Structure formats: C-alpha cells, structure tokens
Amino acid sequence: MDKKENRQRNIQKKFFVSELENKIIEKNMREANLRNFSTYARKSCLDKKIYTVDFSSLKEIMSTITQANLEVNRTPNLINIHAQHQQ
C-alpha cells in the first residue's frame, strides 16, 4: 500500500512567508521545542483562538464625536457674529 494512501492527514496546506516571518517561525519553533514544521503549524492553527473585532460601531461613535467637536469649535465664532449684530 502506498504511504500517501495510508496517511491519516491527506490534505496538504501551503503558504508563503517573508524572511522576517520565517525567522519568527523558526524562533517560535525553538521556544516550543518543536523541530517539525508540520507539527508546529498544525498546533498553531488548531490550538490557538483567532479573535476578530468589529469596529463599525466605534467608527460611528468616532464620526459622531468628530461632528460634535466641529460644532463646538464653531460656537465661539457664532457667538461673536451674533454679538456683532447686536451692537
């Protein structure tokens, strides 16, 4: 029987890294005391939780704050204009 046919893991994943990323991976492998990249990659992908953050509400709040800030900054000018018309 062919060795490939008998594999428990028969799906191959590939990706490219930069020189810096490769050095970081090698350093992390040494720190984890792992010599086999497949084992390291599998553990990294399967054992770590990836968190995503939805900043859409924060962007809306920041837009509102920016608009309010513009209005507040205009207030002294409006007061001056109003005061000049009163005279």
PDB file of N, CA and C in Angstrom:
ATOM      1  N   MET A   1       0.843  -1.179   0.000  1.00  0.00           N
ATOM      2  CA  MET A   1       0.000   0.000   0.000  1.00  0.00           C
ATOM      3  C   MET A   1       0.889   1.243   0.000  1.00  0.00           C
ATOM      4  N   ASP A   2       0.527   2.236  -0.802  1.00  0.00           N
ATOM      5  CA  ASP A   2       1.271   3.480  -0.916  1.00  0.00           C
ATOM      6  C   ASP A   2       1.196   4.255   0.406  1.00  0.00           C
ATOM      7  N   LYS A   3       2.315   4.849   0.799  1.00  0.00           N
ATOM      8  CA  LYS A   3       2.383   5.598   2.054  1.00  0.00           C
ATOM      9  C   LYS A   3       1.366   6.745   2.078  1.00  0.00           C
ATOM     10  N   LYS A   4       1.169   7.423   0.923  1.00  0.00           N
ATOM     11  CA  LYS A   4       0.223   8.526   0.843  1.00  0.00           C
ATOM     12  C   LYS A   4      -1.209   8.063   1.076  1.00  0.00           C
ATOM     13  N   GLU A   5      -1.546   6.890   0.589  1.00  0.00           N
ATOM     14  CA  GLU A   5      -2.899   6.368   0.752  1.00  0.00           C
ATOM     15  C   GLU A   5      -3.199   6.012   2.203  1.00  0.00           C
ATOM     16  N   ASN A   6      -2.158   5.701   2.964  1.00  0.00           N
ATOM     17  CA  ASN A   6      -2.318   5.264   4.340  1.00  0.00           C
ATOM     18  C   ASN A   6      -2.247   6.432   5.341  1.00  0.00           C
ATOM     19  N   ARG A   7      -2.076   7.634   4.853  1.00  0.00           N
ATOM     20  CA  ARG A   7      -1.940   8.790   5.750  1.00  0.00           C
ATOM     21  C   ARG A   7      -3.247   9.127   6.437  1.00  0.00           C
ATOM     22  N   GLN A   8      -3.113   9.501   7.698  1.00  0.00           N
ATOM     23  CA  GLN A   8      -4.268   9.982   8.448  1.00  0.00           C
ATOM     24  C   GLN A   8      -4.600  11.402   7.990  1.00  0.00           C
ATOM     25  N   ARG A   9      -3.560  12.176   7.734  1.00  0.00           N
ATOM     26  CA  ARG A   9      -3.725  13.558   7.259  1.00  0.00           C
ATOM     27  C   ARG A   9      -3.356  13.578   5.773  1.00  0.00           C
ATOM     28  N   ASN A  10      -4.351  13.690   4.922  1.00  0.00           N
ATOM     29  CA  ASN A  10      -4.079  13.586   3.489  1.00  0.00           C
ATOM     30  C   ASN A  10      -4.324  14.899   2.732  1.00  0.00           C
ATOM     31  N   ILE A  11      -4.578  15.981   3.438  1.00  0.00           N
ATOM     32  CA  ILE A  11      -4.785  17.276   2.795  1.00  0.00           C
ATOM     33  C   ILE A  11      -3.595  18.167   3.104  1.00  0.00           C
ATOM     34  N   GLN A  12      -2.938  18.645   2.058  1.00  0.00           N
ATOM     35  CA  GLN A  12      -1.748  19.476   2.226  1.00  0.00           C
ATOM     36  C   GLN A  12      -2.135  20.943   2.165  1.00  0.00           C
ATOM     37  N   LYS A  13      -1.562  21.760   3.063  1.00  0.00           N
ATOM     38  CA  LYS A  13      -1.750  23.213   3.076  1.00  0.00           C
ATOM     39  C   LYS A  13      -0.400  23.863   2.821  1.00  0.00           C
ATOM     40  N   LYS A  14      -0.401  24.905   1.991  1.00  0.00           N
ATOM     41  CA  LYS A  14       0.841  25.622   1.681  1.00  0.00           C
ATOM     42  C   LYS A  14       0.612  27.114   1.864  1.00  0.00           C
ATOM     43  N   PHE A  15       1.670  27.826   2.244  1.00  0.00           N
ATOM     44  CA  PHE A  15       1.623  29.278   2.291  1.00  0.00           C
ATOM     45  C   PHE A  15       3.029  29.836   2.207  1.00  0.00           C
ATOM     46  N   PHE A  16       3.117  31.105   1.860  1.00  0.00           N
ATOM     47  CA  PHE A  16       4.405  31.775   1.718  1.00  0.00           C
ATOM     48  C   PHE A  16       4.623  32.734   2.868  1.00  0.00           C
ATOM     49  N   VAL A  17       5.896  32.883   3.267  1.00  0.00           N
ATOM     50  CA  VAL A  17       6.263  33.818   4.325  1.00  0.00           C
ATOM     51  C   VAL A  17       7.465  34.641   3.870  1.00  0.00           C
ATOM     52  N   SER A  18       7.649  35.790   4.510  1.00  0.00           N
ATOM     53  CA  SER A  18       8.819  36.616   4.224  1.00  0.00           C
ATOM     54  C   SER A  18      10.006  36.083   5.028  1.00  0.00           C
ATOM     55  N   GLU A  19      11.176  36.642   4.773  1.00  0.00           N
ATOM     56  CA  GLU A  19      12.376  36.239   5.533  1.00  0.00           C
ATOM     57  C   GLU A  19      12.163  36.490   7.025  1.00  0.00           C
ATOM     58  N   LEU A  20      11.612  37.666   7.356  1.00  0.00           N
ATOM     59  CA  LEU A  20      11.378  38.006   8.764  1.00  0.00           C
ATOM     60  C   LEU A  20      10.376  37.048   9.395  1.00  0.00           C
ATOM     61  N   GLU A  21       9.282  36.784   8.698  1.00  0.00           N
ATOM     62  CA  GLU A  21       8.279  35.858   9.220  1.00  0.00           C
ATOM     63  C   GLU A  21       8.879  34.475   9.428  1.00  0.00           C
ATOM     64  N   ASN A  22       9.742  34.042   8.514  1.00  0.00           N
ATOM     65  CA  ASN A  22      10.384  32.740   8.641  1.00  0.00           C
ATOM     66  C   ASN A  22      11.268  32.685   9.885  1.00  0.00           C
ATOM     67  N   LYS A  23      12.018  33.752  10.145  1.00  0.00           N
ATOM     68  CA  LYS A  23      12.867  33.799  11.343  1.00  0.00           C
ATOM     69  C   LYS A  23      12.022  33.740  12.607  1.00  0.00           C
ATOM     70  N   ILE A  24      10.892  34.427  12.592  1.00  0.00           N
ATOM     71  CA  ILE A  24       9.993  34.399  13.759  1.00  0.00           C
ATOM     72  C   ILE A  24       9.435  33.002  13.967  1.00  0.00           C
ATOM     73  N   ILE A  25       9.033  32.354  12.885  1.00  0.00           N
ATOM     74  CA  ILE A  25       8.520  30.983  12.979  1.00  0.00           C
ATOM     75  C   ILE A  25       9.595  30.054  13.535  1.00  0.00           C
ATOM     76  N   GLU A  26      10.816  30.163  13.009  1.00  0.00           N
ATOM     77  CA  GLU A  26      11.910  29.307  13.492  1.00  0.00           C
ATOM     78  C   GLU A  26      12.190  29.559  14.973  1.00  0.00           C
ATOM     79  N   LYS A  27      12.168  30.815  15.393  1.00  0.00           N
ATOM     80  CA  LYS A  27      12.374  31.159  16.807  1.00  0.00           C
ATOM     81  C   LYS A  27      11.262  30.553  17.661  1.00  0.00           C
ATOM     82  N   ASN A  28      10.018  30.695  17.208  1.00  0.00           N
ATOM     83  CA  ASN A  28       8.884  30.146  17.959  1.00  0.00           C
ATOM     84  C   ASN A  28       8.949  28.622  18.028  1.00  0.00           C
ATOM     85  N   MET A  29       9.423  27.989  16.959  1.00  0.00           N
ATOM     86  CA  MET A  29       9.567  26.536  16.974  1.00  0.00           C
ATOM     87  C   MET A  29      10.619  26.109  18.000  1.00  0.00           C
ATOM     88  N   ARG A  30      11.749  26.845  18.042  1.00  0.00           N
ATOM     89  CA  ARG A  30      12.800  26.525  19.034  1.00  0.00           C
ATOM     90  C   ARG A  30      12.243  26.679  20.444  1.00  0.00           C
ATOM     91  N   GLU A  31      11.512  27.788  20.677  1.00  0.00           N
ATOM     92  CA  GLU A  31      10.956  28.033  22.012  1.00  0.00           C
ATOM     93  C   GLU A  31       9.942  26.966  22.406  1.00  0.00           C
ATOM     94  N   ALA A  32       9.222  26.436  21.425  1.00  0.00           N
ATOM     95  CA  ALA A  32       8.239  25.377  21.689  1.00  0.00           C
ATOM     96  C   ALA A  32       8.873  23.996  21.688  1.00  0.00           C
ATOM     97  N   ASN A  33      10.189  23.955  21.419  1.00  0.00           N
ATOM     98  CA  ASN A  33      10.924  22.701  21.364  1.00  0.00           C
ATOM     99  C   ASN A  33      10.334  21.749  20.312  1.00  0.00           C
ATOM    100  N   LEU A  34       9.987  22.335  19.147  1.00  0.00           N
ATOM    101  CA  LEU A  34       9.462  21.552  18.034  1.00  0.00           C
ATOM    102  C   LEU A  34      10.411  21.679  16.857  1.00  0.00           C
ATOM    103  N   ARG A  35      10.751  20.550  16.255  1.00  0.00           N
ATOM    104  CA  ARG A  35      11.644  20.567  15.101  1.00  0.00           C
ATOM    105  C   ARG A  35      10.898  20.358  13.800  1.00  0.00           C
ATOM    106  N   ASN A  36       9.707  19.818  13.876  1.00  0.00           N
ATOM    107  CA  ASN A  36       8.930  19.503  12.685  1.00  0.00           C
ATOM    108  C   ASN A  36       7.945  20.643  12.420  1.00  0.00           C
ATOM    109  N   PHE A  37       8.106  21.298  11.245  1.00  0.00           N
ATOM    110  CA  PHE A  37       7.249  22.439  10.929  1.00  0.00           C
ATOM    111  C   PHE A  37       5.782  22.028  10.831  1.00  0.00           C
ATOM    112  N   SER A  38       5.499  20.882  10.267  1.00  0.00           N
ATOM    113  CA  SER A  38       4.103  20.433  10.145  1.00  0.00           C
ATOM    114  C   SER A  38       3.437  20.348  11.506  1.00  0.00           C
ATOM    115  N   THR A  39       4.153  19.805  12.482  1.00  0.00           N
ATOM    116  CA  THR A  39       3.603  19.710  13.837  1.00  0.00           C
ATOM    117  C   THR A  39       3.381  21.098  14.414  1.00  0.00           C
ATOM    118  N   TYR A  40       4.372  21.977  14.243  1.00  0.00           N
ATOM    119  CA  TYR A  40       4.265  23.342  14.752  1.00  0.00           C
ATOM    120  C   TYR A  40       3.077  24.065  14.102  1.00  0.00           C
ATOM    121  N   ALA A  41       2.969  23.987  12.778  1.00  0.00           N
ATOM    122  CA  ALA A  41       1.901  24.675  12.061  1.00  0.00           C
ATOM    123  C   ALA A  41       0.533  24.139  12.470  1.00  0.00           C
ATOM    124  N   ARG A  42       0.432  22.811  12.584  1.00  0.00           N
ATOM    125  CA  ARG A  42      -0.837  22.198  12.977  1.00  0.00           C
ATOM    126  C   ARG A  42      -1.238  22.655  14.371  1.00  0.00           C
ATOM    127  N   LYS A  43      -0.278  22.637  15.321  1.00  0.00           N
ATOM    128  CA  LYS A  43      -0.571  23.079  16.685  1.00  0.00           C
ATOM    129  C   LYS A  43      -0.948  24.557  16.703  1.00  0.00           C
ATOM    130  N   SER A  44      -0.231  25.364  15.942  1.00  0.00           N
ATOM    131  CA  SER A  44      -0.514  26.799  15.903  1.00  0.00           C
ATOM    132  C   SER A  44      -1.905  27.070  15.341  1.00  0.00           C
ATOM    133  N   CYS A  45      -2.254  26.373  14.281  1.00  0.00           N
ATOM    134  CA  CYS A  45      -3.551  26.607  13.647  1.00  0.00           C
ATOM    135  C   CYS A  45      -4.717  26.029  14.451  1.00  0.00           C
ATOM    136  N   LEU A  46      -4.513  24.888  15.058  1.00  0.00           N
ATOM    137  CA  LEU A  46      -5.626  24.212  15.722  1.00  0.00           C
ATOM    138  C   LEU A  46      -5.795  24.590  17.189  1.00  0.00           C
ATOM    139  N   ASP A  47      -4.704  24.978  17.852  1.00  0.00           N
ATOM    140  CA  ASP A  47      -4.778  25.208  19.297  1.00  0.00           C
ATOM    141  C   ASP A  47      -4.984  26.668  19.682  1.00  0.00           C
ATOM    142  N   LYS A  48      -4.879  27.575  18.719  1.00  0.00           N
ATOM    143  CA  LYS A  48      -4.994  28.996  19.049  1.00  0.00           C
ATOM    144  C   LYS A  48      -6.306  29.553  18.547  1.00  0.00           C
ATOM    145  N   LYS A  49      -6.928  30.354  19.384  1.00  0.00           N
ATOM    146  CA  LYS A  49      -8.183  31.013  19.028  1.00  0.00           C
ATOM    147  C   LYS A  49      -7.865  32.332  18.334  1.00  0.00           C
ATOM    148  N   ILE A  50      -8.525  32.590  17.225  1.00  0.00           N
ATOM    149  CA  ILE A  50      -8.369  33.841  16.498  1.00  0.00           C
ATOM    150  C   ILE A  50      -9.555  34.729  16.858  1.00  0.00           C
ATOM    151  N   TYR A  51      -9.266  35.932  17.298  1.00  0.00           N
ATOM    152  CA  TYR A  51     -10.308  36.876  17.668  1.00  0.00           C
ATOM    153  C   TYR A  51     -10.420  37.964  16.602  1.00  0.00           C
ATOM    154  N   THR A  52     -11.634  38.272  16.220  1.00  0.00           N
ATOM    155  CA  THR A  52     -11.866  39.379  15.303  1.00  0.00           C
ATOM    156  C   THR A  52     -12.704  40.420  16.018  1.00  0.00           C
ATOM    157  N   VAL A  53     -12.445  41.665  15.708  1.00  0.00           N
ATOM    158  CA  VAL A  53     -13.145  42.758  16.366  1.00  0.00           C
ATOM    159  C   VAL A  53     -13.893  43.554  15.311  1.00  0.00           C
ATOM    160  N   ASP A  54     -15.164  43.808  15.572  1.00  0.00           N
ATOM    161  CA  ASP A  54     -15.981  44.620  14.677  1.00  0.00           C
ATOM    162  C   ASP A  54     -15.917  46.064  15.164  1.00  0.00           C
ATOM    163  N   PHE A  55     -15.219  46.904  14.390  1.00  0.00           N
ATOM    164  CA  PHE A  55     -15.044  48.300  14.765  1.00  0.00           C
ATOM    165  C   PHE A  55     -16.099  49.209  14.150  1.00  0.00           C
ATOM    166  N   SER A  56     -17.111  48.664  13.502  1.00  0.00           N
ATOM    167  CA  SER A  56     -18.087  49.508  12.815  1.00  0.00           C
ATOM    168  C   SER A  56     -18.803  50.443  13.780  1.00  0.00           C
ATOM    169  N   SER A  57     -19.195  49.962  14.957  1.00  0.00           N
ATOM    170  CA  SER A  57     -19.873  50.844  15.917  1.00  0.00           C
ATOM    171  C   SER A  57     -18.909  51.898  16.451  1.00  0.00           C
ATOM    172  N   LEU A  58     -17.650  51.542  16.638  1.00  0.00           N
ATOM    173  CA  LEU A  58     -16.655  52.511  17.094  1.00  0.00           C
ATOM    174  C   LEU A  58     -16.454  53.599  16.046  1.00  0.00           C
ATOM    175  N   LYS A  59     -16.437  53.215  14.776  1.00  0.00           N
ATOM    176  CA  LYS A  59     -16.293  54.195  13.702  1.00  0.00           C
ATOM    177  C   LYS A  59     -17.467  55.172  13.709  1.00  0.00           C
ATOM    178  N   GLU A  60     -18.665  54.656  13.956  1.00  0.00           N
ATOM    179  CA  GLU A  60     -19.855  55.515  14.014  1.00  0.00           C
ATOM    180  C   GLU A  60     -19.760  56.479  15.193  1.00  0.00           C
ATOM    181  N   ILE A  61     -19.315  55.990  16.334  1.00  0.00           N
ATOM    182  CA  ILE A  61     -19.150  56.847  17.516  1.00  0.00           C
ATOM    183  C   ILE A  61     -18.099  57.921  17.253  1.00  0.00           C
ATOM    184  N   MET A  62     -16.977  57.522  16.640  1.00  0.00           N
ATOM    185  CA  MET A  62     -15.916  58.487  16.342  1.00  0.00           C
ATOM    186  C   MET A  62     -16.411  59.551  15.364  1.00  0.00           C
ATOM    187  N   SER A  63     -17.227  59.175  14.408  1.00  0.00           N
ATOM    188  CA  SER A  63     -17.790  60.124  13.461  1.00  0.00           C
ATOM    189  C   SER A  63     -18.697  61.119  14.184  1.00  0.00           C
ATOM    190  N   THR A  64     -19.507  60.614  15.101  1.00  0.00           N
ATOM    191  CA  THR A  64     -20.403  61.479  15.878  1.00  0.00           C
ATOM    192  C   THR A  64     -19.599  62.438  16.741  1.00  0.00           C
ATOM    193  N   ILE A  65     -18.546  61.944  17.372  1.00  0.00           N
ATOM    194  CA  ILE A  65     -17.690  62.795  18.203  1.00  0.00           C
ATOM    195  C   ILE A  65     -17.008  63.860  17.359  1.00  0.00           C
ATOM    196  N   THR A  66     -16.525  63.487  16.198  1.00  0.00           N
ATOM    197  CA  THR A  66     -15.868  64.440  15.299  1.00  0.00           C
ATOM    198  C   THR A  66     -16.841  65.533  14.883  1.00  0.00           C
ATOM    199  N   GLN A  67     -18.063  65.143  14.525  1.00  0.00           N
ATOM    200  CA  GLN A  67     -19.079  66.121  14.131  1.00  0.00           C
ATOM    201  C   GLN A  67     -19.419  67.045  15.295  1.00  0.00           C
ATOM    202  N   ALA A  68     -19.568  66.487  16.492  1.00  0.00           N
ATOM    203  CA  ALA A  68     -19.867  67.306  17.676  1.00  0.00           C
ATOM    204  C   ALA A  68     -18.713  68.253  17.963  1.00  0.00           C
ATOM    205  N   ASN A  69     -17.490  67.784  17.804  1.00  0.00           N
ATOM    206  CA  ASN A  69     -16.311  68.615  18.028  1.00  0.00           C
ATOM    207  C   ASN A  69     -16.290  69.791  17.057  1.00  0.00           C
ATOM    208  N   LEU A  70     -16.643  69.548  15.796  1.00  0.00           N
ATOM    209  CA  LEU A  70     -16.716  70.625  14.808  1.00  0.00           C
ATOM    210  C   LEU A  70     -17.752  71.667  15.217  1.00  0.00           C
ATOM    211  N   GLU A  71     -18.890  71.198  15.701  1.00  0.00           N
ATOM    212  CA  GLU A  71     -19.947  72.112  16.141  1.00  0.00           C
ATOM    213  C   GLU A  71     -19.495  72.945  17.340  1.00  0.00           C
ATOM    214  N   VAL A  72     -18.840  72.313  18.288  1.00  0.00           N
ATOM    215  CA  VAL A  72     -18.351  73.027  19.481  1.00  0.00           C
ATOM    216  C   VAL A  72     -17.307  74.067  19.076  1.00  0.00           C
ATOM    217  N   ASN A  73     -16.436  73.710  18.145  1.00  0.00           N
ATOM    218  CA  ASN A  73     -15.407  74.645  17.697  1.00  0.00           C
ATOM    219  C   ASN A  73     -16.010  75.833  16.948  1.00  0.00           C
ATOM    220  N   ARG A  74     -17.163  75.653  16.330  1.00  0.00           N
ATOM    221  CA  ARG A  74     -17.826  76.745  15.615  1.00  0.00           C
ATOM    222  C   ARG A  74     -18.567  77.678  16.553  1.00  0.00           C
ATOM    223  N   THR A  75     -18.911  77.232  17.736  1.00  0.00           N
ATOM    224  CA  THR A  75     -19.725  78.008  18.666  1.00  0.00           C
ATOM    225  C   THR A  75     -19.140  79.384  18.980  1.00  0.00           C
ATOM    226  N   PRO A  76     -17.854  79.535  19.319  1.00  0.00           N
ATOM    227  CA  PRO A  76     -17.330  80.886  19.605  1.00  0.00           C
ATOM    228  C   PRO A  76     -17.496  81.840  18.414  1.00  0.00           C
ATOM    229  N   ASN A  77     -17.303  81.336  17.207  1.00  0.00           N
ATOM    230  CA  ASN A  77     -17.493  82.172  16.017  1.00  0.00           C
ATOM    231  C   ASN A  77     -18.942  82.623  15.897  1.00  0.00           C
ATOM    232  N   LEU A  78     -19.883  81.739  16.140  1.00  0.00           N
ATOM    233  CA  LEU A  78     -21.295  82.086  16.059  1.00  0.00           C
ATOM    234  C   LEU A  78     -21.667  83.099  17.135  1.00  0.00           C
ATOM    235  N   ILE A  79     -21.101  82.962  18.325  1.00  0.00           N
ATOM    236  CA  ILE A  79     -21.366  83.911  19.414  1.00  0.00           C
ATOM    237  C   ILE A  79     -20.826  85.287  19.027  1.00  0.00           C
ATOM    238  N   ASN A  80     -19.620  85.329  18.482  1.00  0.00           N
ATOM    239  CA  ASN A  80     -19.023  86.600  18.060  1.00  0.00           C
ATOM    240  C   ASN A  80     -19.866  87.262  16.971  1.00  0.00           C
ATOM    241  N   ILE A  81     -20.307  86.487  15.999  1.00  0.00           N
ATOM    242  CA  ILE A  81     -21.129  87.028  14.915  1.00  0.00           C
ATOM    243  C   ILE A  81     -22.433  87.568  15.481  1.00  0.00           C
ATOM    244  N   HIS A  82     -23.060  86.823  16.378  1.00  0.00           N
ATOM    245  CA  HIS A  82     -24.317  87.246  16.997  1.00  0.00           C
ATOM    246  C   HIS A  82     -24.108  88.516  17.813  1.00  0.00           C
ATOM    247  N   ALA A  83     -23.000  88.585  18.558  1.00  0.00           N
ATOM    248  CA  ALA A  83     -22.705  89.762  19.379  1.00  0.00           C
ATOM    249  C   ALA A  83     -22.467  90.993  18.495  1.00  0.00           C
ATOM    250  N   GLN A  84     -21.825  90.817  17.365  1.00  0.00           N
ATOM    251  CA  GLN A  84     -21.572  91.942  16.455  1.00  0.00           C
ATOM    252  C   GLN A  84     -22.885  92.471  15.870  1.00  0.00           C
ATOM    253  N   HIS A  85     -23.832  91.595  15.599  1.00  0.00           N
ATOM    254  CA  HIS A  85     -25.122  92.027  15.048  1.00  0.00           C
ATOM    255  C   HIS A  85     -25.983  92.738  16.106  1.00  0.00           C
ATOM    256  N   GLN A  86     -25.741  92.436  17.374  1.00  0.00           N
ATOM    257  CA  GLN A  86     -26.484  93.054  18.471  1.00  0.00           C
ATOM    258  C   GLN A  86     -26.077  94.518  18.669  1.00  0.00           C
ATOM    259  N   GLN A  87     -24.838  94.844  18.291  1.00  0.00           N
ATOM    260  CA  GLN A  87     -24.335  96.200  18.538  1.00  0.00           C
ATOM    261  C   GLN A  87     -24.875  97.196  17.579  1.00  0.00           C
TER     262      GLN A  87
END
